[in-house]
XYZ file of N, CA, C and O in Angstrom:
700
model
N 0.776 -0.963 -0.301
C -0.033 0.266 -0.333
C 0.999 1.617 0.020
O 1.173 1.177 0.613
N 0.343 2.441 -0.760
C 1.260 3.135 -1.277
C 1.198 4.134 0.338
O 0.292 4.718 0.483
N 2.220 4.395 0.873
C 2.202 5.543 1.943
C 1.705 7.454 1.226
O 2.266 7.745 0.458
N 0.436 8.028 1.976
C 0.514 8.993 1.318
C 1.408 10.403 1.994
O 2.114 10.015 3.108
N 1.972 11.272 1.443
C 2.932 11.970 1.711
C 2.539 13.267 3.265
O 3.667 13.146 3.942
N 1.173 13.141 3.330
C 0.795 13.513 4.944
C 1.898 12.464 5.614
O 1.982 13.223 6.611
N 1.636 11.032 5.548
C 2.010 10.360 6.853
C 3.624 10.100 6.836
O 4.487 10.453 7.915
N 4.118 10.874 6.122
C 5.488 10.987 5.828
C 6.223 12.242 6.704
O 7.526 12.318 7.541
N 5.434 13.232 6.740
C 5.959 14.646 7.265
C 5.864 14.896 8.778
O 6.707 15.506 9.005
N 5.316 13.772 9.280
C 5.748 13.452 11.056
C 7.157 13.352 11.247
O 8.106 13.404 12.018
N 7.806 12.238 10.467
C 8.842 11.933 10.357
C 10.519 12.865 9.931
O 11.740 12.911 9.800
N 10.020 14.320 9.360
C 11.236 15.076 8.739
C 11.800 16.037 9.372
O 10.897 16.559 10.829
N 12.938 16.173 9.797
C 13.400 16.489 10.293
C 14.291 17.744 9.645
O 15.274 18.482 10.671
N 15.046 17.502 9.031
C 15.537 18.417 8.425
C 14.689 18.601 6.378
O 15.054 17.888 5.448
N 15.229 19.985 6.353
C 14.751 20.125 5.061
C 15.799 20.577 3.779
O 16.560 21.555 4.132
N 15.876 20.095 2.833
C 16.182 20.411 1.762
C 16.182 21.388 0.639
O 15.186 20.964 0.196
N 16.660 22.767 0.319
C 16.045 23.497 -0.211
C 17.274 24.138 -1.511
O 17.878 24.131 -1.038
N 16.907 23.682 -2.462
C 17.202 24.494 -3.901
C 16.857 26.394 -4.050
O 16.308 26.021 -3.602
N 17.982 26.596 -4.822
C 17.564 28.415 -4.579
C 17.219 28.661 -5.807
O 15.340 28.557 -5.571
N 17.541 28.528 -6.924
C 16.805 29.346 -8.361
C 16.032 28.818 -9.149
O 15.904 26.703 -8.699
N 14.518 29.274 -9.044
C 13.401 27.880 -9.073
C 12.916 27.172 -8.414
O 11.646 26.799 -8.509
N 12.833 27.158 -6.988
C 12.184 27.093 -5.928
C 12.269 28.159 -4.888
O 11.124 28.733 -4.902
N 13.148 28.669 -4.274
C 13.368 30.421 -3.568
C 12.780 31.630 -4.721
O 12.193 32.208 -3.870
N 13.006 31.309 -5.575
C 13.119 32.007 -6.899
C 12.382 31.213 -8.011
O 11.818 30.388 -7.657
N 11.889 32.238 -8.298
C 10.720 31.932 -9.447
C 12.056 31.676 -11.241
O 11.598 31.473 -12.503
N 13.512 31.737 -10.967
C 14.174 30.708 -11.713
C 14.607 32.231 -12.974
O 15.612 31.679 -13.816
N 14.497 33.422 -12.515
C 14.647 34.325 -13.524
C 15.553 35.066 -12.733
O 15.353 35.633 -11.225
N 16.665 35.785 -13.915
C 17.206 36.672 -13.054
C 17.513 37.922 -14.254
O 17.248 37.826 -15.022
N 17.521 38.989 -12.963
C 18.068 40.081 -14.401
C 19.508 40.589 -14.527
O 20.306 40.397 -13.050
N 19.843 40.263 -15.076
C 21.004 40.890 -15.600
C 21.725 42.032 -15.466
O 20.793 43.339 -16.248
N 22.388 42.812 -13.836
C 22.607 44.142 -14.324
C 23.765 44.297 -14.859
O 24.274 43.823 -15.839
N 23.685 45.849 -15.580
C 24.980 46.208 -16.358
C 26.395 45.635 -15.610
O 27.175 45.305 -16.616
N 26.638 45.294 -14.490
C 28.328 44.904 -14.343
C 28.227 43.600 -13.937
O 28.894 43.308 -13.693
N 26.740 42.841 -14.758
C 26.814 41.627 -14.981
C 26.791 40.940 -13.988
O 25.847 39.336 -13.653
N 26.137 41.357 -12.474
C 25.011 40.827 -11.461
C 24.218 40.423 -11.903
O 23.315 40.910 -12.434
N 23.416 39.205 -11.135
C 22.455 38.148 -11.218
C 21.638 38.881 -10.139
O 22.065 38.663 -9.478
N 20.843 39.822 -10.491
C 19.796 39.575 -9.492
C 18.438 38.490 -9.656
O 17.240 38.417 -10.266
N 18.236 38.059 -8.115
C 17.083 37.623 -7.793
C 15.833 37.672 -6.641
O 15.904 38.897 -6.192
N 14.736 37.144 -7.313
C 13.721 38.176 -6.143
C 13.311 36.090 -5.493
O 13.099 35.848 -5.848
N 13.153 36.967 -4.644
C 12.228 36.113 -3.776
C 10.924 36.117 -2.295
O 11.355 37.333 -2.183
N 10.766 35.396 -2.196
C 8.837 35.427 -2.052
C 9.437 36.013 0.004
O 9.789 34.649 0.615
N 8.820 36.770 0.695
C 8.947 37.039 1.267
C 7.757 36.151 2.626
O 8.496 35.181 3.461
N 7.115 35.239 2.106
C 6.341 34.327 2.769
C 6.847 33.269 2.898
O 6.998 32.190 4.186
N 7.961 32.666 1.982
C 8.567 31.509 1.455
C 9.713 31.982 3.044
O 10.086 31.483 3.997
N 10.107 33.461 2.953
C 11.626 33.287 4.317
C 11.002 33.692 5.598
O 11.258 32.854 6.627
N 9.781 33.568 5.219
C 8.912 33.808 7.220
C 8.927 32.473 7.726
O 9.189 31.999 8.624
N 8.686 31.136 6.520
C 8.340 29.976 6.498
C 9.777 29.985 7.062
O 10.057 28.446 8.310
N 10.799 29.740 6.588
C 12.445 29.652 6.507
C 11.995 29.424 7.947
O 12.753 29.058 9.131
N 12.292 31.006 8.494
C 12.778 31.103 9.606
C 11.954 31.281 10.676
O 12.792 29.997 11.740
N 10.412 30.335 10.869
C 9.612 29.814 11.522
C 10.589 28.180 11.451
O 10.507 27.915 12.505
N 10.473 27.580 10.000
C 10.767 26.115 10.467
C 12.676 26.161 10.926
O 12.372 25.330 12.598
N 13.399 26.726 11.190
C 14.855 27.234 12.057
C 13.869 27.204 13.651
O 15.090 26.351 14.505
N 13.845 28.186 13.872
C 12.718 28.201 15.025
C 12.569 27.402 15.692
O 12.537 27.384 17.092
N 11.725 26.940 15.104
C 11.026 25.151 16.234
C 12.399 23.965 15.954
O 11.547 23.064 16.359
N 13.177 24.501 15.301
C 13.998 23.036 15.484
C 14.500 22.437 14.384
O 15.063 21.665 14.179
N 13.863 22.811 13.581
C 14.167 21.756 12.039
C 15.690 22.076 11.234
O 15.890 23.192 11.301
N 16.591 21.245 11.336
C 17.728 21.429 10.435
C 16.771 22.262 8.807
O 16.248 21.493 8.063
N 16.964 23.393 8.313
C 17.122 24.355 6.506
C 18.531 24.048 6.488
O 19.170 24.908 7.201
N 18.372 23.654 5.582
C 19.670 23.556 4.365
C 19.350 23.895 2.921
O 18.158 23.545 2.527
N 20.645 24.259 2.118
C 20.423 24.761 0.931
C 21.936 24.632 0.604
O 22.696 24.542 0.725
N 21.213 23.611 -0.596
C 22.367 23.359 -2.266
C 21.616 23.758 -2.922
O 21.076 23.956 -4.051
N 22.699 24.684 -3.762
C 22.113 25.013 -4.975
C 23.813 25.699 -5.590
O 24.350 25.608 -5.262
N 23.054 25.356 -7.432
C 24.477 25.890 -7.889
C 25.174 27.217 -7.976
O 25.774 27.233 -8.497
N 24.241 28.364 -7.905
C 24.006 29.462 -7.746
C 25.308 29.937 -6.630
O 25.788 29.220 -5.600
N 25.721 30.902 -7.216
C 26.960 31.883 -6.259
C 26.720 32.590 -5.760
O 27.567 33.428 -5.263
N 25.568 33.695 -5.442
C 25.351 35.026 -4.908
C 25.679 35.465 -4.084
O 24.259 34.380 -2.953
N 26.482 36.190 -3.392
C 26.778 36.145 -2.011
C 25.214 37.284 -1.191
O 25.366 36.605 -0.145
N 24.935 37.679 -1.833
C 23.647 37.810 -2.065
C 22.041 37.495 -1.283
O 21.894 37.067 -0.338
N 22.321 36.221 -1.824
C 21.763 34.710 -1.665
C 21.764 33.980 -0.484
O 20.720 33.964 0.803
N 22.986 34.084 0.046
C 23.978 33.731 1.226
C 23.699 34.637 1.814
O 22.895 34.504 3.736
N 23.491 35.845 1.900
C 23.186 36.935 2.918
C 21.961 36.749 3.369
O 20.968 36.200 4.973
N 20.596 36.448 2.993
C 19.622 36.685 3.199
C 19.230 35.888 3.546
O 18.445 35.251 4.981
N 19.504 34.493 3.508
C 19.191 32.932 3.946
C 20.031 32.503 5.238
O 19.476 32.421 6.555
N 21.129 33.344 5.577
C 21.734 33.206 6.945
C 21.247 34.047 7.740
O 20.935 33.704 8.812
N 20.336 35.071 7.622
C 19.643 36.120 8.027
C 18.958 36.022 8.954
O 17.811 36.251 9.606
N 18.051 35.032 7.743
C 17.149 33.670 8.455
C 16.919 32.798 9.622
O 16.332 31.911 9.279
N 18.658 32.515 9.937
C 18.857 31.405 10.794
C 19.393 30.466 10.283
O 19.703 29.477 10.847
N 19.116 30.257 9.010
C 19.875 29.078 8.389
C 21.286 29.103 7.873
O 22.256 29.546 7.791
N 22.108 27.814 8.617
C 23.362 27.663 8.912
C 23.733 26.765 7.208
O 24.854 27.314 7.488
N 23.235 25.951 6.932
C 23.947 24.928 6.428
C 23.596 25.535 4.583
O 22.145 25.214 4.279
N 24.176 26.455 4.186
C 24.360 27.155 3.075
C 24.997 27.137 2.128
O 26.475 26.996 2.268
N 24.949 25.335 1.125
C 26.248 25.485 0.634
C 25.580 26.097 -1.631
O 24.689 25.694 -1.930
N 27.004 26.764 -1.522
C 26.850 27.157 -3.062
C 27.646 26.958 -3.512
O 28.466 26.721 -3.435
N 27.065 27.187 -5.393
C 28.344 26.747 -6.061
C 28.808 25.016 -5.980
O 29.422 24.494 -6.605
N 27.699 24.775 -5.657
C 27.145 22.515 -5.239
C 27.196 22.571 -6.657
O 25.815 22.367 -7.438
N 27.943 21.695 -7.393
C 27.067 21.272 -8.598
C 27.248 19.708 -8.524
O 26.424 19.204 -9.592
N 27.566 19.289 -7.811
C 27.453 17.578 -7.388
C 26.728 17.865 -6.426
O 27.135 17.724 -4.724
N 25.473 17.882 -5.778
C 24.365 17.809 -4.892
C 24.993 17.327 -3.918
O 24.377 16.609 -2.630
N 25.077 15.734 -4.393
C 25.286 14.561 -3.815
C 26.021 14.833 -2.245
O 26.278 14.485 -1.500
N 27.748 15.641 -2.815
C 28.541 15.128 -1.510
C 27.636 16.459 -0.923
O 28.314 15.813 0.589
N 27.419 17.428 -0.894
C 27.038 18.655 0.116
C 26.042 17.305 1.031
O 26.042 17.483 2.046
N 24.762 16.636 0.158
C 24.101 15.562 0.763
C 24.588 14.806 1.616
O 24.024 14.961 3.205
N 25.552 14.257 1.322
C 26.259 13.442 1.723
C 26.638 13.599 3.856
O 26.749 13.085 4.203
N 27.766 15.340 3.214
C 27.405 15.981 4.393
C 26.800 16.029 5.450
O 26.983 16.072 6.724
N 25.956 16.509 5.102
C 24.384 17.047 5.938
C 23.483 15.550 6.478
O 23.856 15.656 7.832
N 24.288 14.146 5.885
C 23.725 12.926 6.318
C 24.583 12.940 7.531
O 24.043 12.214 8.857
N 26.145 12.861 7.907
C 26.902 12.906 8.507
C 26.868 13.603 9.273
O 27.036 13.223 10.786
N 26.406 14.855 9.201
C 26.400 15.772 10.197
C 25.515 15.418 11.289
O 25.573 16.137 12.745
N 23.908 15.506 10.788
C 23.294 15.112 11.312
C 22.520 13.799 11.879
O 21.714 13.471 11.950
N 23.672 12.724 11.803
C 22.741 11.040 11.256
C 21.945 11.071 10.843
O 21.009 10.531 11.801
N 21.537 11.125 9.702
C 20.623 10.808 8.945
C 19.883 10.208 8.505
O 20.662 9.434 8.082
N 18.444 9.690 8.533
C 18.397 8.444 7.661
C 16.835 8.795 6.569
O 16.413 10.529 6.548
N 17.243 8.731 5.563
C 16.360 9.144 4.005
C 14.454 9.582 4.478
O 14.407 10.627 4.476
N 14.070 9.282 6.075
C 12.538 9.148 6.065
C 12.517 10.882 6.892
O 11.771 10.860 6.920
N 14.113 11.355 7.037
C 13.773 12.165 8.106
C 14.455 13.700 7.467
O 14.199 14.795 7.548
N 14.417 13.070 5.398
C 14.532 14.440 4.405
C 13.605 14.543 4.080
O 13.506 13.862 2.901
N 13.135 15.765 3.741
C 12.235 16.443 2.924
C 13.510 16.851 1.559
O 13.995 18.064 2.226
N 13.444 17.074 -0.022
C 13.990 18.167 -0.513
C 13.286 18.668 -1.809
O 12.933 18.027 -2.087
N 12.903 19.686 -1.707
C 12.394 20.380 -2.610
C 13.110 20.805 -3.877
O 14.293 21.380 -3.669
N 12.801 20.551 -5.060
C 14.061 20.893 -6.456
C 13.394 21.222 -7.765
O 11.983 20.986 -6.892
N 13.496 22.001 -8.333
C 12.826 22.102 -9.995
C 13.108 21.227 -11.060
O 12.567 21.614 -11.891
N 14.915 20.489 -10.898
C 15.727 20.968 -12.675
C 16.121 19.427 -12.447
O 16.515 18.793 -11.213
N 16.604 19.175 -13.297
C 17.649 17.997 -13.383
C 18.915 18.069 -12.386
O 19.513 16.907 -11.956
N 19.499 19.470 -12.321
C 20.972 19.031 -11.257
C 20.510 18.531 -10.254
O 21.213 18.279 -8.909
N 18.725 18.219 -9.347
C 18.081 18.211 -8.069
C 18.177 16.255 -8.071
O 17.607 16.196 -6.776
N 17.714 16.135 -9.744
C 17.361 14.616 -9.625
C 18.545 13.738 -8.606
O 17.814 12.791 -7.696
N 19.856 13.561 -8.717
C 20.084 12.591 -8.222
C 20.552 12.558 -6.260
O 19.776 11.172 -5.640
N 19.710 13.774 -5.749
C 19.720 14.076 -4.279
C 18.184 13.551 -3.648
O 18.320 13.125 -3.314
N 17.361 13.696 -4.846
C 15.858 13.621 -4.753
C 15.488 12.208 -4.394
O 14.399 11.828 -4.190
N 16.177 11.413 -5.236
C 16.339 9.981 -5.341
C 16.179 8.840 -4.028
O 16.149 8.288 -4.285
N 17.476 10.302 -3.211
C 18.222 9.582 -1.998
C 16.997 9.904 -1.194
O 17.723 9.229 -0.110
N 15.894 10.720 -0.982
C 15.343 11.245 0.619
C 13.963 10.554 0.424
O 13.730 10.027 -0.333
N 13.559 10.587 1.903
C 12.388 10.098 2.279
C 11.013 10.689 1.884
O 10.512 10.336 0.876
N 11.327 12.203 1.289
C 10.062 13.045 0.798
C 11.038 13.800 -0.678
O 11.142 15.342 -0.326
N 11.176 13.331 -1.855
C 11.185 14.199 -2.600
C 9.730 15.369 -3.033
O 8.605 14.378 -3.436
N 10.325 16.862 -2.933
C 9.033 17.699 -3.499
C 9.566 18.223 -4.590
O 10.877 18.889 -5.213
N 8.864 19.139 -4.923
C 9.147 20.490 -5.879
C 7.687 21.689 -6.077
O 6.543 20.797 -5.475
N 8.186 21.918 -6.557
C 7.129 23.474 -7.110
C 5.713 23.203 -8.434
O 7.035 21.994 -9.430
N 4.878 22.880 -8.837
C 4.331 22.719 -9.762
C 4.734 23.276 -11.344
O 4.419 22.924 -12.429
N 6.231 24.534 -10.987
C 5.934 24.331 -12.379
C 7.999 23.517 -12.623
O 8.399 23.970 -13.385
N 8.367 22.700 -11.666
C 9.288 21.544 -12.022
C 9.379 21.215 -13.097
O 8.337 20.802 -13.714
N 10.478 20.680 -14.062
C 10.575 19.478 -14.987
C 10.064 18.508 -14.820
O 9.873 17.698 -13.699
N 9.060 18.030 -15.901
C 8.811 16.802 -16.050
C 9.412 15.727 -14.737
O 9.132 15.273 -14.438
N 10.831 15.661 -15.487
C 11.628 13.990 -14.814
C 11.175 15.033 -12.739
O 11.537 13.420 -12.640
N 11.845 16.264 -12.878
C 12.001 16.192 -11.548
C 10.027 15.542 -10.401
O 10.131 15.625 -9.171
N 8.767 16.161 -11.858
C 7.413 16.078 -11.081
C 7.658 14.878 -11.122
O 6.847 14.121 -9.487
N 8.251 13.642 -11.735
C 8.126 12.331 -11.288
C 8.635 11.498 -10.502
O 7.987 10.357 -10.297
N 9.301 12.071 -10.265
C 9.743 11.312 -8.997
C 9.315 11.604 -7.520
O 9.797 11.312 -6.647
N 8.374 12.912 -7.570
C 8.497 14.079 -7.026
C 6.950 12.769 -5.737
O 5.933 12.559 -6.359
N 6.993 12.753 -4.689
C 5.916 11.902 -3.798
C 5.436 13.570 -3.398
O 4.176 13.244 -3.088
N 5.422 15.087 -3.466
C 4.651 16.105 -3.557
C 4.346 17.275 -4.492
O 5.703 17.313 -4.579
N 3.682 17.541 -5.159
C 4.151 18.466 -6.034
C 3.316 19.850 -5.612
O 1.649 19.175 -5.175
N 3.654 21.307 -5.379
C 3.237 21.911 -4.621
C 2.078 22.227 -5.332
O 2.222 22.579 -6.744
N 1.552 22.354 -5.172
C -0.096 23.637 -5.792
C 0.577 25.226 -6.280
O 0.039 25.750 -6.992
N 2.255 25.214 -5.952
C 2.459 26.795 -5.835
C 3.691 27.052 -7.065
O 4.528 25.709 -6.692
N 3.515 27.971 -7.538
C 6.124 27.940 -8.604
C 6.547 28.090 -7.556
O 6.251 28.961 -6.389
N 7.482 27.627 -8.253
C 9.026 28.455 -7.863
C 8.980 29.843 -7.528
O 8.527 30.913 -8.837
N 9.457 29.887 -6.362
C 9.510 32.000 -6.086
C 8.098 32.215 -5.762
O 7.952 33.061 -5.665
N 6.975 31.373 -5.750
C 5.569 31.726 -5.374
C 5.151 31.169 -4.021
O 3.738 30.994 -4.076
N 5.879 30.469 -3.146
C 5.262 30.376 -2.049
C 5.079 28.833 -1.715
O 4.503 28.551 -0.916
N 5.900 28.018 -2.868
C 6.059 26.912 -3.382
C 6.707 26.091 -1.558
O 6.322 25.021 -0.843
N 8.040 26.629 -1.120
C 8.787 26.531 0.266
C 7.829 27.101 1.406
O 7.568 25.677 2.818
N 6.939 27.601 1.771
C 6.475 27.612 2.607
C 4.852 26.913 2.764
O 4.318 26.854 3.562
N 4.471 26.510 1.264
C 3.553 25.423 1.709
C 4.384 24.278 1.909
O 3.358 23.708 3.104
N 5.251 23.871 1.880
C 5.628 22.456 2.394
C 6.189 22.835 3.613
O 5.792 21.661 4.836
N 6.555 23.951 3.656
C 6.475 24.024 5.596
C 5.863 24.392 6.266
O 6.502 23.664 7.597
N 5.140 24.882 5.706
C 3.355 24.502 6.845
C 2.920 23.659 6.624
O 2.318 22.747 8.179
N 2.784 22.694 6.107
C 2.712 21.340 5.943
C 2.855 20.610 6.997
O 2.382 19.965 7.892
N 4.204 20.348 6.929
C 5.672 19.579 7.936
C 4.811 20.252 9.535
O 4.671 19.606 10.479
N 4.945 21.718 9.851
C 5.047 21.994 11.184
C 3.339 21.797 11.127
O 3.502 21.687 12.908
N 2.403 21.675 10.392
C 1.492 21.725 10.648
C 0.833 19.907 11.775
O 0.219 20.246 12.208
N 1.508 19.063 10.854
C 1.528 17.614 11.417
C 2.343 17.720 12.547
O 1.896 16.867 13.193
N 3.117 18.961 12.565
C 3.754 17.798 13.675
C 3.915 18.948 14.888
O 4.537 18.860 16.509
N 2.771 19.570 15.068
C 1.952 20.446 15.876
C 3.076 21.665 16.358
O 2.946 21.902 17.164
N 3.838 22.289 15.368
C 4.694 23.225 15.722
C 4.466 24.562 14.676
O 5.727 25.437 14.542
N 3.378 25.058 13.992
C 2.681 25.653 13.430
C 2.366 26.738 14.135
O 1.210 26.354 14.778
N 1.901 28.433 14.011
C 1.276 29.040 14.698
C 0.219 28.774 14.243
O -0.642 29.336 12.752
N -1.034 28.082 14.902
C -2.549 28.402 14.874
C -3.231 29.234 14.498
O -4.298 29.373 13.908
N -2.898 30.484 15.477
C -3.393 31.643 15.820
C -3.286 32.440 16.686
O -2.066 32.185 17.518
N -3.069 33.380 16.417
C -2.937 34.988 17.322
C -3.534 35.076 18.195
O -4.344 34.398 18.407
N -2.643 35.717 19.058
C -3.984 36.546 19.915
C -5.461 36.962 19.814
O -5.412 37.353 18.482
N -6.411 36.857 20.531
C -7.770 37.109 19.922
C -8.060 38.408 19.593
O -8.394 38.582 18.767
N -7.054 39.556 20.469
C -6.898 40.871 20.004
C -6.472 40.803 18.583
O -7.151 42.414 18.069
N -5.924 39.998 17.891
C -6.040 40.151 15.973
C -7.443 38.984 15.470
O -6.956 39.660 13.894
N -7.995 38.567 16.130
C -9.435 37.775 15.530
C -10.336 39.546 14.820
O -10.624 40.217 14.807
């Protein structure tokens, strides 16, 4: 019997995200000096910070090398940030060793072919709904959101809800 992805959320302790196409919409603006500017969703940022604050290991493995991306993610409390990662298996193996992880403890969200090898190893491979077909085929969950448009918030909120760690309501004064 196939286990639903919702059942797998209980065991997730580590979240690994790609950047371009997941935390961003995959588009870059090329500045006159050659700098590539990306846009990130502020709601994804809130969810990432909340996940860190609730004790989940949040990790980034990206082929991109933008230091602005590193600063943004570090400011959210993310400590494991691997940029310029072209063989993502290497960084994944470092994380497995560092946190003594089993596949069922790991959710990975990717959107394109470079994410494929790691996604085949984790317990819960996920993707935004605009991921390439090869990634969608191996994903156990496809967000209803596109990359850079809340797909990260979507999966984090689901995990934290299932684990009883999401902010269910605010003070009555905000109702």
